[in-house]
Amino acid sequence: MKYIWLIIFLILPIVGVLYTAWRMWHLLPFSIAMKWVAVGVLFVWFSTIFIAFSGALEKMPLFAATAVYEVGFSFIFILLYLVMLFLVLDIGRLVHIVPKAWLFDNGYTSIGIFAVMLLLFSYGNIHYNNKVREQIDIKTDKAICLDKKSTKIVLLSDLHLGYHNRRSDFKKWVDMINAEQPEFILIAGDIIDNSVRPLMEENVAEEFHRLKAPVYACLGNHEYYSNQPKARRFYREAGITLLQDSVAKIGNLCIIGRDDRTNMQRKSLVMIMEEARKKGFISDLHHGKYSNEFLVLLDHQPYHLEEAEHDGIDFQFSGHTHHGQVWPVSWVTDALYEKAYGSLQKGNTRYYISSGMGIWGGKFRIGTQSEYVVLTIEHK
């Protein structure tokens, strides 16, 4: 898997930027000097990706780090669509659909490509900022609260708070969540993007304290990238109950949070369930199937989904995939995961894999959505 991501995030961008530079050189109706300037700007822009991936952001003023992060990571998505657009034009030229003159020293084609990219990424940014509300309704024989017929839970994943998703962004999300008036808020990892520093400097923990329902969360891979001990400290300051291979029981609802699979020593789901049974959190009924309590599993990365079904989980919530963030990367995630996005049923277990509330990298959603999920569990 690590080699797949090496190809996606290192080798392919290098090939892509070289191809784009070659295409720009021939397309732009500029003098040789101006062509060098344009290609130079492209390579400088490309270099910001490596600055953003390095530890240099930690040493910059917050406003500068935010600018470098957004410029660098936005370039990845813009480069993707430039490469696709140039490939379509080149293939069209080879099969004699696109006139050769369109691709050489042509100002009209240059302006057209610029306009298409501007419109596409303006749409992608607007679409990202318009969060989608997804509703899931589950009817069960298990009474979660004896005095209530139904329980409302807001499910979130992949907030990626940091240099690009700042406190001002999260403030709006908190207002959306509070408007739902949930009993609980569950977060399936990646609350933090790649550094705890911007969250500390902006005191983002204060915004978590504005949430009007208790928050339970598991860790994601980005909590490890951002320094796991610091991430745990932020969780405590934000009033988040961290479930790291552990269980919380509220009434007849059991919330099971797995550590992220980045930790190769994390406990198996079977072990977590057995420990919870010994503590009296979970009843062992019907030949080893845990069926008295309603069991919700938070597991950031949606691998080995059959484990939840095997261990009698009622509902699993995961994130991580972002559904690729933009098309056609969504096709890649569909190929890599059994279920990269949306609802799934396996036996008596329901699953939902979320595309996430926030985003990694550039703030664009094309062919995917940023969402929060409202889960209503109703006693039959």
Short mmCIF file of C-alpha atoms in Angstrom, two decimals:
data_model
loop_
_atom_site.label_atom_id
_atom_site.label_comp_id
_atom_site.label_asym_id
_atom_site.label_seq_id
_atom_site.Cartn_x
_atom_site.Cartn_y
_atom_site.Cartn_z
CA MET A 1 0.00 0.00 0.00
CA LYS A 2 2.80 2.46 0.85
CA TYR A 3 4.22 2.04 -2.67
CA ILE A 4 0.84 2.88 -4.19
CA TRP A 5 0.75 6.17 -2.28
CA LEU A 6 4.41 6.85 -3.18
CA ILE A 7 3.44 6.60 -6.85
CA ILE A 8 0.33 8.73 -6.40
CA PHE A 9 1.92 11.53 -4.35
CA LEU A 10 5.48 11.66 -5.69
CA ILE A 11 6.15 9.96 -9.01
CA LEU A 12 2.89 10.82 -10.80
CA PRO A 13 3.04 14.55 -9.86
CA ILE A 14 6.63 14.79 -11.17
CA VAL A 15 5.63 13.16 -14.46
CA GLY A 16 2.52 15.34 -14.57
CA VAL A 17 4.36 18.62 -14.02
CA LEU A 18 6.95 17.77 -16.70
CA TYR A 19 4.19 16.95 -19.19
CA THR A 20 2.28 20.12 -18.28
CA ALA A 21 5.43 22.25 -18.62
CA TRP A 22 6.10 20.77 -22.07
CA ARG A 23 2.50 21.43 -23.14
CA MET A 24 2.55 25.00 -21.79
CA TRP A 25 5.81 25.72 -23.62
CA HIS A 26 4.24 24.83 -26.96
CA LEU A 27 0.79 26.26 -26.26
CA LEU A 28 1.44 29.73 -24.87
CA PRO A 29 1.80 32.43 -27.57
CA PHE A 30 4.68 34.12 -25.73
CA SER A 31 8.27 34.99 -26.45
CA ILE A 32 10.93 32.48 -25.38
CA ALA A 33 11.72 34.61 -22.33
CA MET A 34 8.06 34.70 -21.25
CA LYS A 35 7.70 30.95 -21.82
CA TRP A 36 10.61 30.41 -19.42
CA VAL A 37 8.90 32.67 -16.88
CA ALA A 38 5.62 30.74 -17.17
CA VAL A 39 7.32 27.36 -16.83
CA GLY A 40 9.43 28.71 -13.96
CA VAL A 41 6.31 29.80 -12.10
CA LEU A 42 4.89 26.30 -12.62
CA PHE A 43 7.96 24.67 -11.07
CA VAL A 44 8.08 27.14 -8.16
CA TRP A 45 4.42 26.38 -7.49
CA PHE A 46 5.20 22.67 -7.67
CA SER A 47 8.04 23.09 -5.15
CA THR A 48 5.61 24.40 -2.52
CA ILE A 49 4.23 20.85 -2.27
CA PHE A 50 7.54 19.66 -0.82
CA ILE A 51 7.69 22.64 1.55
CA ALA A 52 4.16 21.82 2.72
CA PHE A 53 5.11 18.18 3.30
CA SER A 54 8.25 19.15 5.22
CA GLY A 55 8.50 20.44 8.76
CA ALA A 56 9.12 23.98 7.50
CA LEU A 57 5.52 25.02 8.14
CA GLU A 58 6.06 24.64 11.88
CA LYS A 59 8.69 27.41 11.79
CA MET A 60 6.66 29.90 9.75
CA PRO A 61 4.18 32.46 11.06
CA LEU A 62 0.71 30.92 11.01
CA PHE A 63 -0.56 33.10 8.14
CA ALA A 64 2.46 32.19 5.98
CA ALA A 65 2.18 28.48 6.79
CA THR A 66 -1.50 28.56 5.82
CA ALA A 67 -0.67 30.24 2.50
CA VAL A 68 2.08 27.74 1.64
CA TYR A 69 -0.13 24.80 2.64
CA GLU A 70 -3.10 25.92 0.55
CA VAL A 71 -1.00 26.94 -2.47
CA GLY A 72 1.05 23.73 -2.41
CA PHE A 73 -1.72 21.22 -1.90
CA SER A 74 -4.15 23.01 -4.21
CA PHE A 75 -1.54 22.57 -6.93
CA ILE A 76 -1.90 18.78 -6.75
CA PHE A 77 -5.56 18.94 -7.77
CA ILE A 78 -5.07 21.70 -10.34
CA LEU A 79 -2.20 19.71 -11.88
CA LEU A 80 -4.41 16.61 -12.07
CA TYR A 81 -7.05 18.41 -14.10
CA LEU A 82 -4.52 20.20 -16.31
CA VAL A 83 -2.94 16.86 -17.18
CA MET A 84 -6.34 15.33 -17.96
CA LEU A 85 -7.30 18.31 -20.11
CA PHE A 86 -4.03 18.27 -22.05
CA LEU A 87 -4.28 14.50 -22.52
CA VAL A 88 -7.77 14.85 -24.00
CA LEU A 89 -6.51 17.53 -26.38
CA ASP A 90 -3.44 15.49 -27.36
CA ILE A 91 -5.47 12.34 -27.96
CA GLY A 92 -7.94 14.41 -29.97
CA ARG A 93 -5.03 15.74 -32.04
CA LEU A 94 -3.67 12.24 -32.68
CA VAL A 95 -7.05 10.98 -33.93
CA HIS A 96 -7.53 14.16 -35.98
CA ILE A 97 -10.47 15.53 -33.98
CA VAL A 98 -8.56 18.48 -32.53
CA PRO A 99 -6.72 20.69 -35.05
CA LYS A 100 -2.96 20.77 -34.46
CA ALA A 101 -3.03 24.58 -34.50
CA TRP A 102 -5.09 24.58 -31.28
CA LEU A 103 -2.11 23.27 -29.31
CA PHE A 104 0.73 25.44 -30.60
CA ASP A 105 1.15 29.16 -29.88
CA ASN A 106 -2.60 29.57 -29.54
CA GLY A 107 -3.95 32.33 -27.31
CA TYR A 108 -7.58 31.26 -27.70
CA THR A 109 -6.86 27.74 -26.45
CA SER A 110 -4.80 29.18 -23.58
CA ILE A 111 -7.65 31.48 -22.51
CA GLY A 112 -10.15 28.64 -22.91
CA ILE A 113 -8.15 26.31 -20.67
CA PHE A 114 -7.71 29.05 -18.07
CA ALA A 115 -11.48 29.75 -18.10
CA VAL A 116 -12.36 26.06 -17.75
CA MET A 117 -9.98 25.63 -14.82
CA LEU A 118 -11.21 28.80 -13.11
CA LEU A 119 -14.86 27.75 -13.40
CA LEU A 120 -14.17 24.15 -12.37
CA PHE A 121 -12.20 25.00 -9.24
CA SER A 122 -14.52 27.84 -8.26
CA TYR A 123 -17.32 25.28 -8.35
CA GLY A 124 -15.18 22.77 -6.43
CA ASN A 125 -14.50 25.28 -3.65
CA ILE A 126 -18.13 26.36 -3.39
CA HIS A 127 -19.25 22.72 -3.35
CA TYR A 128 -16.73 21.92 -0.60
CA ASN A 129 -18.02 24.73 1.59
CA ASN A 130 -21.65 23.63 1.19
CA LYS A 131 -21.78 20.73 3.63
CA VAL A 132 -24.28 17.99 2.86
CA ARG A 133 -26.52 16.48 5.54
CA GLU A 134 -26.87 12.70 5.22
CA GLN A 135 -29.61 10.92 7.15
CA ILE A 136 -29.48 7.30 8.34
CA ASP A 137 -32.41 5.68 10.15
CA ILE A 138 -32.03 2.38 11.96
CA LYS A 139 -34.86 0.49 13.65
CA THR A 140 -33.82 -1.99 16.30
CA ASP A 141 -35.28 -4.27 18.96
CA LYS A 142 -32.72 -2.87 21.40
CA ALA A 143 -33.88 -0.02 23.61
CA ILE A 144 -30.99 2.44 23.95
CA CYS A 145 -32.74 4.79 26.39
CA LEU A 146 -35.65 3.45 28.39
CA ASP A 147 -37.37 6.84 28.53
CA LYS A 148 -36.99 7.63 24.82
CA LYS A 149 -38.17 5.86 21.69
CA SER A 150 -35.34 7.18 19.51
CA THR A 151 -31.78 8.44 19.85
CA LYS A 152 -30.19 11.04 17.58
CA ILE A 153 -26.44 10.99 16.95
CA VAL A 154 -24.31 13.22 14.72
CA LEU A 155 -21.51 11.30 13.01
CA LEU A 156 -18.39 13.09 11.74
CA SER A 157 -15.09 12.07 10.25
CA ASP A 158 -12.02 13.68 8.76
CA LEU A 159 -12.34 17.24 10.05
CA HIS A 160 -8.65 17.83 9.23
CA LEU A 161 -8.43 20.94 11.38
CA GLY A 162 -5.11 22.69 10.94
CA TYR A 163 -3.41 25.12 8.60
CA HIS A 164 -6.24 25.17 6.04
CA ASN A 165 -9.37 24.30 8.04
CA ARG A 166 -9.03 27.03 10.65
CA ARG A 167 -11.06 27.92 13.71
CA SER A 168 -13.31 30.20 11.64
CA ASP A 169 -14.26 27.20 9.47
CA PHE A 170 -14.87 24.93 12.43
CA LYS A 171 -17.04 27.56 14.12
CA LYS A 172 -19.54 27.24 11.24
CA TRP A 173 -19.49 23.46 11.52
CA VAL A 174 -20.18 23.63 15.26
CA ASP A 175 -23.25 25.76 14.56
CA MET A 176 -24.50 23.16 12.04
CA ILE A 177 -24.01 20.34 14.52
CA ASN A 178 -25.69 22.16 17.41
CA ALA A 179 -28.67 22.92 15.17
CA GLU A 180 -29.30 19.16 14.94
CA GLN A 181 -29.66 18.91 18.75
CA PRO A 182 -28.10 15.43 18.96
CA GLU A 183 -27.74 13.37 22.12
CA PHE A 184 -24.19 12.36 21.16
CA ILE A 185 -21.49 13.31 18.65
CA LEU A 186 -19.20 10.57 17.37
CA ILE A 187 -16.05 11.31 15.35
CA ALA A 188 -14.26 8.57 13.41
CA GLY A 189 -10.74 10.00 13.46
CA ASP A 190 -8.62 12.61 11.68
CA ILE A 191 -9.87 15.53 13.74
CA ILE A 192 -6.37 16.95 13.29
CA ASP A 193 -4.72 17.38 9.89
CA ASN A 194 -0.91 17.28 10.02
CA SER A 195 -0.04 19.51 12.98
CA VAL A 196 -1.49 20.35 16.39
CA ARG A 197 0.24 23.74 16.35
CA PRO A 198 -2.47 25.78 14.52
CA LEU A 199 -5.16 24.27 16.77
CA MET A 200 -3.24 25.33 19.86
CA GLU A 201 -2.42 28.82 18.57
CA GLU A 202 -6.05 29.47 17.61
CA ASN A 203 -7.41 27.75 20.73
CA VAL A 204 -9.72 25.55 18.66
CA ALA A 205 -10.51 23.57 21.82
CA GLU A 206 -12.83 26.43 22.81
CA GLU A 207 -15.02 25.69 19.80
CA PHE A 208 -15.34 22.04 20.84
CA HIS A 209 -16.60 23.23 24.21
CA ARG A 210 -19.43 25.04 22.39
CA LEU A 211 -20.82 21.69 21.25
CA LYS A 212 -23.97 20.94 23.22
CA ALA A 213 -23.61 17.15 23.27
CA PRO A 214 -20.86 14.85 24.57
CA VAL A 215 -18.20 14.00 21.99
CA TYR A 216 -16.61 10.57 21.58
CA ALA A 217 -13.85 9.90 19.05
CA CYS A 218 -11.27 7.40 17.90
CA LEU A 219 -7.86 8.19 16.43
CA GLY A 220 -7.11 8.42 12.72
CA ASN A 221 -3.85 8.13 10.83
CA HIS A 222 -3.39 11.92 10.83
CA GLU A 223 -3.36 11.98 14.62
CA TYR A 224 -0.22 9.86 14.32
CA TYR A 225 1.25 12.09 11.60
CA SER A 226 0.67 15.16 13.76
CA ASN A 227 2.32 13.60 16.85
CA GLN A 228 0.00 11.26 18.70
CA PRO A 229 0.82 12.37 22.28
CA LYS A 230 0.13 16.00 21.32
CA ALA A 231 -3.08 14.91 19.60
CA ARG A 232 -4.22 13.12 22.77
CA ARG A 233 -3.47 16.26 24.78
CA PHE A 234 -5.60 18.32 22.41
CA TYR A 235 -8.45 15.81 22.75
CA ARG A 236 -8.32 16.25 26.53
CA GLU A 237 -8.29 20.06 26.30
CA ALA A 238 -11.21 19.95 23.86
CA GLY A 239 -13.28 17.76 26.18
CA ILE A 240 -13.35 14.86 23.72
CA THR A 241 -13.64 11.36 25.16
CA LEU A 242 -10.97 9.40 23.31
CA LEU A 243 -11.77 5.75 22.70
CA GLN A 244 -8.47 4.07 21.85
CA ASP A 245 -9.17 0.34 21.78
CA SER A 246 -11.75 1.00 24.48
CA VAL A 247 -15.49 1.16 25.10
CA ALA A 248 -17.91 3.71 26.54
CA LYS A 249 -21.37 2.65 27.66
CA ILE A 250 -24.27 5.09 27.92
CA GLY A 251 -27.53 3.42 28.86
CA ASN A 252 -27.86 0.51 26.48
CA LEU A 253 -25.57 2.09 23.87
CA CYS A 254 -21.99 0.84 23.65
CA ILE A 255 -19.53 2.95 21.66
CA ILE A 256 -16.42 1.01 20.69
CA GLY A 257 -13.44 3.03 19.45
CA ARG A 258 -10.54 1.30 17.76
CA ASP A 259 -7.03 2.68 17.59
CA ASP A 260 -5.99 3.49 14.04
CA ARG A 261 -4.36 0.71 12.06
CA THR A 262 -1.27 2.95 11.75
CA ASN A 263 -0.50 1.46 15.18
CA MET A 264 0.56 -2.06 14.24
CA GLN A 265 0.17 -3.09 17.90
CA ARG A 266 -3.47 -2.08 18.21
CA LYS A 267 -5.80 -4.63 19.78
CA SER A 268 -8.00 -6.85 17.68
CA LEU A 269 -11.73 -6.18 17.73
CA VAL A 270 -12.25 -9.58 19.35
CA MET A 271 -9.91 -8.61 22.20
CA ILE A 272 -11.64 -5.26 22.74
CA MET A 273 -15.04 -6.96 22.84
CA GLU A 274 -13.82 -9.59 25.28
CA GLU A 275 -12.40 -6.93 27.63
CA ALA A 276 -15.69 -5.02 27.44
CA ARG A 277 -17.60 -8.21 28.26
CA LYS A 278 -15.43 -8.83 31.33
CA LYS A 279 -16.13 -5.27 32.54
CA GLY A 280 -19.85 -5.87 32.19
CA PHE A 281 -20.28 -3.38 29.34
CA ILE A 282 -21.46 -6.01 26.88
CA SER A 283 -23.71 -9.01 27.49
CA ASP A 284 -22.60 -12.34 26.04
CA LEU A 285 -25.75 -13.87 24.60
CA HIS A 286 -26.77 -16.29 21.86
CA HIS A 287 -23.67 -18.40 21.30
CA GLY A 288 -21.14 -15.61 21.69
CA LYS A 289 -23.02 -12.94 19.74
CA TYR A 290 -23.33 -9.69 21.67
CA SER A 291 -26.97 -8.85 21.20
CA ASN A 292 -28.38 -7.13 24.30
CA GLU A 293 -26.71 -3.71 23.84
CA PHE A 294 -26.69 -1.63 20.66
CA LEU A 295 -23.06 -1.68 19.53
CA VAL A 296 -21.56 1.19 17.52
CA LEU A 297 -18.01 0.78 16.22
CA LEU A 298 -15.75 3.72 15.33
CA ASP A 299 -12.86 2.55 13.14
CA HIS A 300 -11.17 5.25 11.06
CA GLN A 301 -9.98 3.14 8.13
CA PRO A 302 -12.59 0.85 6.52
CA TYR A 303 -10.55 -2.33 6.18
CA HIS A 304 -11.68 -5.87 7.06
CA LEU A 305 -15.33 -4.92 7.34
CA GLU A 306 -16.25 -8.56 7.91
CA GLU A 307 -14.83 -8.34 11.45
CA ALA A 308 -17.68 -6.12 12.64
CA GLU A 309 -20.27 -8.52 11.26
CA HIS A 310 -18.51 -11.50 12.82
CA ASP A 311 -18.42 -9.86 16.27
CA GLY A 312 -22.05 -8.76 16.31
CA ILE A 313 -21.58 -5.02 15.79
CA ASP A 314 -24.86 -3.29 14.95
CA PHE A 315 -23.39 -0.25 13.20
CA GLN A 316 -19.87 0.65 12.06
CA PHE A 317 -18.88 4.19 11.14
CA SER A 318 -15.63 4.89 9.29
CA GLY A 319 -14.02 7.62 7.21
CA HIS A 320 -10.48 8.02 5.86
CA THR A 321 -11.17 7.56 2.13
CA HIS A 322 -12.64 11.06 1.50
CA HIS A 323 -14.12 9.18 -1.47
CA GLY A 324 -11.04 10.41 -3.30
CA GLN A 325 -11.98 14.10 -2.76
CA VAL A 326 -12.16 14.70 -6.52
CA TRP A 327 -13.11 12.63 -9.54
CA PRO A 328 -11.50 10.47 -10.94
CA VAL A 329 -9.51 9.77 -7.74
CA SER A 330 -12.82 8.47 -6.39
CA TRP A 331 -12.41 5.57 -8.85
CA VAL A 332 -9.07 4.77 -7.22
CA THR A 333 -10.59 4.60 -3.73
CA ASP A 334 -13.46 2.47 -5.08
CA ALA A 335 -10.84 0.00 -6.33
CA LEU A 336 -8.78 0.02 -3.12
CA TYR A 337 -11.58 -0.54 -0.60
CA GLU A 338 -14.45 -2.99 -0.31
CA LYS A 339 -16.63 0.06 0.30
CA ALA A 340 -15.07 3.48 -0.19
CA TYR A 341 -18.19 5.54 0.40
CA GLY A 342 -21.77 5.23 1.55
CA SER A 343 -23.98 2.60 3.18
CA LEU A 344 -23.42 -1.13 3.29
CA GLN A 345 -25.18 -4.07 4.94
CA LYS A 346 -23.41 -7.31 5.84
CA GLY A 347 -25.64 -9.74 7.70
CA ASN A 348 -27.16 -7.84 10.63
CA THR A 349 -24.44 -5.17 10.60
CA ARG A 350 -24.97 -1.77 9.00
CA TYR A 351 -22.00 0.29 7.83
CA TYR A 352 -21.48 3.86 6.71
CA ILE A 353 -18.21 5.04 5.18
CA SER A 354 -18.17 8.85 5.16
CA SER A 355 -16.42 11.12 2.67
CA GLY A 356 -15.69 13.43 5.60
CA MET A 357 -16.69 16.86 6.86
CA GLY A 358 -13.36 18.50 6.16
CA ILE A 359 -10.68 17.75 3.62
CA TRP A 360 -6.98 17.16 3.22
CA GLY A 361 -5.09 19.53 0.93
CA GLY A 362 -6.88 21.95 -1.39
CA LYS A 363 -10.44 22.94 -0.51
CA PHE A 364 -12.12 21.41 -3.54
CA ARG A 365 -14.81 18.78 -3.98
CA ILE A 366 -15.48 17.65 -7.54
CA GLY A 367 -17.69 14.59 -7.93
CA THR A 368 -17.70 14.00 -4.14
CA GLN A 369 -19.14 15.85 -1.16
CA SER A 370 -18.23 17.11 2.30
CA GLU A 371 -20.83 15.84 4.71
CA TYR A 372 -22.01 15.17 8.20
CA VAL A 373 -24.29 12.26 9.06
CA VAL A 374 -27.35 12.30 11.30
CA LEU A 375 -28.05 8.83 12.67
CA THR A 376 -31.44 8.16 14.25
CA ILE A 377 -31.75 4.86 16.12
CA GLU A 378 -35.39 4.01 16.82
CA HIS A 379 -36.66 1.29 19.12
CA LYS A 380 -39.29 -0.82 17.39
#
